[in-house]
PDB file of C-alpha atoms and ligand atoms in Angstrom:
ATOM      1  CA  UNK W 716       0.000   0.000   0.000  1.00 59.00           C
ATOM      2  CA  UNK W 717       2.763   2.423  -1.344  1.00 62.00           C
ATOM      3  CA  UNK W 718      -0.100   5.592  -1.332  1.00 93.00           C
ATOM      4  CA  UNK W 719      -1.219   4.768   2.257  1.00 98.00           C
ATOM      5  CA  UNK W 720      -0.156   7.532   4.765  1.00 98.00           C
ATOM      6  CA  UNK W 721       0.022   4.798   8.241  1.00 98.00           C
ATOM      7  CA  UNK W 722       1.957   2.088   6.126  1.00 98.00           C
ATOM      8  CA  UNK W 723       4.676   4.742   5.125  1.00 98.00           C
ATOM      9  CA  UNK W 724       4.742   5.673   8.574  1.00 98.00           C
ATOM     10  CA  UNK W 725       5.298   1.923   9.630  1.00 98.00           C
ATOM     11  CA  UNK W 726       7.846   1.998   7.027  1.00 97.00           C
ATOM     12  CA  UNK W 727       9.589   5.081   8.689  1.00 97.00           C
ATOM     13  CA  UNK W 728       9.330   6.835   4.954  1.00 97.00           C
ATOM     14  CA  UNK W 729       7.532   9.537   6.863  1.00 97.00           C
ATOM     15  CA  UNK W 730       7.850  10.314  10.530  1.00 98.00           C
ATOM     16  CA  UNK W 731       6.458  10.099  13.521  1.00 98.00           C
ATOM     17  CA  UNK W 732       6.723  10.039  17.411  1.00 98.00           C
ATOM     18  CA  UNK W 733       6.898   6.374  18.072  1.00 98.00           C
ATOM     19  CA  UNK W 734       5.565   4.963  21.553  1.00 98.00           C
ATOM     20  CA  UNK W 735       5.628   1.596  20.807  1.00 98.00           C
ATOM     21  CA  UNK W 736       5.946  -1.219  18.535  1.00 98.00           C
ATOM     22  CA  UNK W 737       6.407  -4.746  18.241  1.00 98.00           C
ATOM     23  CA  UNK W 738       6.375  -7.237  15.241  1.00 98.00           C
ATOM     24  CA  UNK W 739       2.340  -6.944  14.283  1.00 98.00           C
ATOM     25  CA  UNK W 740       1.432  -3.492  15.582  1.00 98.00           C
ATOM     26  CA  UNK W 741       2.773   0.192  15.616  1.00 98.00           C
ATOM     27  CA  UNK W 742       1.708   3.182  18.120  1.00 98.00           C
ATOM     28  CA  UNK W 743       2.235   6.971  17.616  1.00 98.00           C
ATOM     29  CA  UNK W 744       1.396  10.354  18.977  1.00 98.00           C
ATOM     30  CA  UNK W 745      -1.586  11.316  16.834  1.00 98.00           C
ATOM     31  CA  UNK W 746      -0.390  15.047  15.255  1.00 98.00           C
ATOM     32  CA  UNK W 747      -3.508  16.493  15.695  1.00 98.00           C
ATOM     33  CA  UNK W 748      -4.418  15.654  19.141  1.00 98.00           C
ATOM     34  CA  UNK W 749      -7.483  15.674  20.696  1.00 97.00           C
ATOM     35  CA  UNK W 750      -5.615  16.018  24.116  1.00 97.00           C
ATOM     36  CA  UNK W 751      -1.583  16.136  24.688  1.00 98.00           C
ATOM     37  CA  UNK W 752      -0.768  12.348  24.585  1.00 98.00           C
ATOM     38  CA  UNK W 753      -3.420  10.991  21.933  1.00 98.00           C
ATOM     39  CA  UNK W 754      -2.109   8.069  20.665  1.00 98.00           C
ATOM     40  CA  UNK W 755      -2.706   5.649  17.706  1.00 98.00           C
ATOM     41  CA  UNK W 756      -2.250   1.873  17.717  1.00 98.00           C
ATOM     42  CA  UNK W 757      -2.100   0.653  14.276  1.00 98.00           C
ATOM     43  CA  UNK W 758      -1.851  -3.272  12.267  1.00 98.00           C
ATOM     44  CA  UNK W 759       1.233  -3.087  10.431  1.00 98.00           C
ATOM     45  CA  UNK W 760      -0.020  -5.049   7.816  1.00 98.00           C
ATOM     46  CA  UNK W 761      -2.445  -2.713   6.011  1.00 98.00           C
ATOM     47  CA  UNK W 762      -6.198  -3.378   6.584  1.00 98.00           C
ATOM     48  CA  UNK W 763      -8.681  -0.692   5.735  1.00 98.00           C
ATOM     49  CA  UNK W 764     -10.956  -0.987   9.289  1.00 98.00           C
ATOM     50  CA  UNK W 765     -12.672  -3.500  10.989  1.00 98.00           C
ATOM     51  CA  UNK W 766     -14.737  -4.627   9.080  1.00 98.00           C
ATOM     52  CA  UNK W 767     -11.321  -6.055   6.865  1.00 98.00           C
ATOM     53  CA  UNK W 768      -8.770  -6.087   9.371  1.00 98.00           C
ATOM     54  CA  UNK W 769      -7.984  -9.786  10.323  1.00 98.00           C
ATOM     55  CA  UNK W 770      -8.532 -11.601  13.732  1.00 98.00           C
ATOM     56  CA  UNK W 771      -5.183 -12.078  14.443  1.00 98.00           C
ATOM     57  CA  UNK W 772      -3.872  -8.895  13.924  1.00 98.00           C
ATOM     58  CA  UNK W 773      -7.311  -6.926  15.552  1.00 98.00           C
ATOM     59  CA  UNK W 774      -6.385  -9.330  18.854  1.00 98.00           C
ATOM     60  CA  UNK W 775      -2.627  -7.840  18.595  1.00 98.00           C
ATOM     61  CA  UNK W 776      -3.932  -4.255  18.147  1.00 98.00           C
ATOM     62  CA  UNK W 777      -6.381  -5.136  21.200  1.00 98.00           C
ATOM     63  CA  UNK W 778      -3.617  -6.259  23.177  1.00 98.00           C
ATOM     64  CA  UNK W 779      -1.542  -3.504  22.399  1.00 98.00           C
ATOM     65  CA  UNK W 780      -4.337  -0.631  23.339  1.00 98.00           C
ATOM     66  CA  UNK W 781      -4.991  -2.759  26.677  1.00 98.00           C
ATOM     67  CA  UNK W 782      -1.187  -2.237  27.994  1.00 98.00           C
ATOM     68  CA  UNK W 783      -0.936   1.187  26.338  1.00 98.00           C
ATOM     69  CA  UNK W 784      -4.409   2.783  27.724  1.00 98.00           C
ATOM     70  CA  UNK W 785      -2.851   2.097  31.697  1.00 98.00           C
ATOM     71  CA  UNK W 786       0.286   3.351  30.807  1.00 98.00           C
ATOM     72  CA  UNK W 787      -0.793   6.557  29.013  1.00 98.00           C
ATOM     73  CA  UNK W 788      -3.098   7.403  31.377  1.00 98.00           C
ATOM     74  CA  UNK W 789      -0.779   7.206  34.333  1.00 98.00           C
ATOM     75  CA  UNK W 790       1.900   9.166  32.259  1.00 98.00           C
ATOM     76  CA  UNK W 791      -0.265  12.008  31.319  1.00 98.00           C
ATOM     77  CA  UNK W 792      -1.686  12.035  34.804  1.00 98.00           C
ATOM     78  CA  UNK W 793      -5.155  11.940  32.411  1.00 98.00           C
ATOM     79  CA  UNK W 794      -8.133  11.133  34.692  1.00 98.00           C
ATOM     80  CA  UNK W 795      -9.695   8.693  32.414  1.00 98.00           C
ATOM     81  CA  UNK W 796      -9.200   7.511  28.668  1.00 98.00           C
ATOM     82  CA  UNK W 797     -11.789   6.899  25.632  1.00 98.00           C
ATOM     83  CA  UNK W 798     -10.585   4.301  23.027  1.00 98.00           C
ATOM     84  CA  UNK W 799     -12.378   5.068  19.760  1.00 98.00           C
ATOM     85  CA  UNK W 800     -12.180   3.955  16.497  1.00 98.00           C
ATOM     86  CA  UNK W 801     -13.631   5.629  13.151  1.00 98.00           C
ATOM     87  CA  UNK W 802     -14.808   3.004  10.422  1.00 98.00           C
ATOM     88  CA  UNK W 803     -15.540   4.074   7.183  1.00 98.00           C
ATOM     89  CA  UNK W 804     -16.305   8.101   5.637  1.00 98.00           C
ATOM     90  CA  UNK W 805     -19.447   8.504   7.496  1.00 98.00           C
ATOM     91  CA  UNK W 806     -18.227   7.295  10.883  1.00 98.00           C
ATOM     92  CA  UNK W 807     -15.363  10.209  10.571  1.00 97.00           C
ATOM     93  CA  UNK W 808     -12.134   7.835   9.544  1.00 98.00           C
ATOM     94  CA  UNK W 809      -9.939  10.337   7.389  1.00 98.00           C
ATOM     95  CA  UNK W 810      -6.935   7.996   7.058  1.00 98.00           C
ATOM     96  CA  UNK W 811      -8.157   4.828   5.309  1.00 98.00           C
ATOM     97  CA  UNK W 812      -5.388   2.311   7.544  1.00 98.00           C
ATOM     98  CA  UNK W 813      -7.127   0.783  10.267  1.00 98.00           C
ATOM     99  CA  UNK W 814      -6.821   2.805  13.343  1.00 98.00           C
ATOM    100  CA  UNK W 815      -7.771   2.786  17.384  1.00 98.00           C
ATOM    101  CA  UNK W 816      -7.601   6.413  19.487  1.00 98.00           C
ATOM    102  CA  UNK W 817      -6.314   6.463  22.530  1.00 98.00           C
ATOM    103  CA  UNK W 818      -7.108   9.601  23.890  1.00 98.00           C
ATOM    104  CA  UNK W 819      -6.155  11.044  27.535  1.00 98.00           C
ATOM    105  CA  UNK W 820      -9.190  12.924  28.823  1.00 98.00           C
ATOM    106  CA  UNK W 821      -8.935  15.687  32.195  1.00 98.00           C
ATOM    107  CA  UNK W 822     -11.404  16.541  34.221  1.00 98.00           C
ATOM    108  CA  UNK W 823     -13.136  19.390  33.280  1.00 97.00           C
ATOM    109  CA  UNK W 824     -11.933  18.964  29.772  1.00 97.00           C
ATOM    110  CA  UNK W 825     -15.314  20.103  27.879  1.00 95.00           C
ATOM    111  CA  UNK W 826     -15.186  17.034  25.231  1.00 95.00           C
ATOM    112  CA  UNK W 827     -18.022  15.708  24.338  1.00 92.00           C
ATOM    113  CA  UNK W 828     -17.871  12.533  22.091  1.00 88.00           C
ATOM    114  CA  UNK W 829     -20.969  10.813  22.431  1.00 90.00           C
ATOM    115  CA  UNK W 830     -24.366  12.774  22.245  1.00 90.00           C
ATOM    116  CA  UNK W 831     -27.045   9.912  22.965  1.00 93.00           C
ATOM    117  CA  UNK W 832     -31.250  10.087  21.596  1.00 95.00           C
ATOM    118  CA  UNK W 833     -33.709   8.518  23.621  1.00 97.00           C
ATOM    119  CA  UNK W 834     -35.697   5.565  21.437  1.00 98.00           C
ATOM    120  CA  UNK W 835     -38.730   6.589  21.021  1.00 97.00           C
ATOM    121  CA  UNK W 836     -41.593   4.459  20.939  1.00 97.00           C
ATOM    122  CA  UNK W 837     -41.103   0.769  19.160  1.00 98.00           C
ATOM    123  CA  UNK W 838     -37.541   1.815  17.792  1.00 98.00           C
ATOM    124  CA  UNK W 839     -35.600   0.167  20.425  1.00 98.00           C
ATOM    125  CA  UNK W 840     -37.319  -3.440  19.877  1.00 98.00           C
ATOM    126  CA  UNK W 841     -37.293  -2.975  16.077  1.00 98.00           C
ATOM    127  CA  UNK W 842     -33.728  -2.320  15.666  1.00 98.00           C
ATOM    128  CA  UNK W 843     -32.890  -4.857  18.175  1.00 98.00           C
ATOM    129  CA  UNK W 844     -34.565  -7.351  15.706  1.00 97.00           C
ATOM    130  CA  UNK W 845     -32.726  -6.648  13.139  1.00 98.00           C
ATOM    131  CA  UNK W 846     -29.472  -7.220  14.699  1.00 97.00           C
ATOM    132  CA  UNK W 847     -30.654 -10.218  16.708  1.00 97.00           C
ATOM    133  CA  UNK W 848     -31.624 -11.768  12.818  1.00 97.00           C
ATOM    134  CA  UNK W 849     -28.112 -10.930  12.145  1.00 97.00           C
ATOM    135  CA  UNK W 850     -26.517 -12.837  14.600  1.00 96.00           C
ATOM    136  CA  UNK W 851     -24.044 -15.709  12.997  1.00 75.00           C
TER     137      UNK W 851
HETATM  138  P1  AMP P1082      -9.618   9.240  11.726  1.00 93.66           P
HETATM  139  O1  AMP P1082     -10.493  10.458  11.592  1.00 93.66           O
HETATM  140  O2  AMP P1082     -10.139   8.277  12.742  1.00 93.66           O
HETATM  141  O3  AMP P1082      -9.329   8.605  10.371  1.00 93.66           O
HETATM  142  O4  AMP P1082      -8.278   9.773  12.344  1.00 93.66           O
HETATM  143  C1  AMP P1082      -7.105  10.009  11.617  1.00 93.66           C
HETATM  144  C2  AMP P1082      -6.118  10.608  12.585  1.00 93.66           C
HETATM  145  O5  AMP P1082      -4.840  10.537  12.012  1.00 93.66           O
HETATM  146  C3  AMP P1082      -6.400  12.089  12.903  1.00 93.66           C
HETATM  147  O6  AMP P1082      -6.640  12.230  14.301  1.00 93.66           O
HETATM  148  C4  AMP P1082      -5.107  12.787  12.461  1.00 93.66           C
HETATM  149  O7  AMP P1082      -4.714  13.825  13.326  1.00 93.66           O
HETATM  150  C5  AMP P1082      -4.097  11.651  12.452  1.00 93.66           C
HETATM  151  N1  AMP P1082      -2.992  11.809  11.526  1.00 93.66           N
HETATM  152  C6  AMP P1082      -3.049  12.105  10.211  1.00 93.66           C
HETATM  153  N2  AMP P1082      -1.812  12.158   9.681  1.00 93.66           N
HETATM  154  C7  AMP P1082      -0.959  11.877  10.691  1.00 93.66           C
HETATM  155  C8  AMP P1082       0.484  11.787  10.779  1.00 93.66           C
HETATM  156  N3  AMP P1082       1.266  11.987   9.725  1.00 93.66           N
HETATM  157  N4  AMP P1082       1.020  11.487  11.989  1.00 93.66           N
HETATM  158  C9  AMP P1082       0.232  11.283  13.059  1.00 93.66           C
HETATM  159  N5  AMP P1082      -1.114  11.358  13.038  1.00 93.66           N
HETATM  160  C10 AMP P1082      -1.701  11.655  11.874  1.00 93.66           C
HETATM  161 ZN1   ZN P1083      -1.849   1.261   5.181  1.00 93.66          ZN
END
């Protein structure tokens, strides 16, 4: 994936401010942060979200954001962390490389990530159903 912005930065052909790697996974400061310490954990090998990214290497990237989100947090001296993760144009993912967000988050911080909407009447049980039908 020569055109793909993450993979060159796994590749070190552009830079970044590595926190960690190991041999299936990559983490760096995001450049844009949301607060001082956002952090990205990354696949290595290219997958496009989750809906692509393979079991194996979504279990590394898992593992990797479960060590990192203790140790960011107590580094930052944050007083709590949100793991996010943007799949697909409409969800908000700009860089098309599988990608989780580890962001620090202070009291009194004023972000807002999540506004919620009561269901109203039936729309609860009816959307419920669909995913239930889903189910593998
Ligand atoms: P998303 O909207 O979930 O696709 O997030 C993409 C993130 O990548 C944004 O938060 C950007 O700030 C970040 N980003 C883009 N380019 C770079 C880069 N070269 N180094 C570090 N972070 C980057
Ligand atoms: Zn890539």
């Amino acid at each position: 994936m020569p055109d793909c912005i993450f993979c060159n930065i796994v590749s070190r052909e552009i830079p970044s401010y590595t926190v960690y790697e190991n041999d299936d996974v990559y983490a760096f400061l995001d450049i844009h942060p949301v607060n001082r310490g956002h952090t990205l954990v990354i696949p290595k090998r290219h997958a496009r979200n989750v809906f692509d990214i393979s079991s194996e290497d979504w279990a590394a990237v898992m593992k990797a954001v479960h060590a990192l989100a203790g140790t960011i947090e107590k580094a930052t001296g944050a007083d709590g962390i949100n793991l996010v993760m943007n799949n697909r144009e409409h969800a908000g993912q700009v860089v098309d490389h599988a990608h989780m967000h580890i962001i620090p988050r202070f009291k009194g911080d004023g972000i807002r990530l999540m506004p919620g909407h009561a269901y109203k009447g039936d729309e609860a049980k009816e959307v419920l159903k669909k995913i239930r039908a889903a189910l593998i």
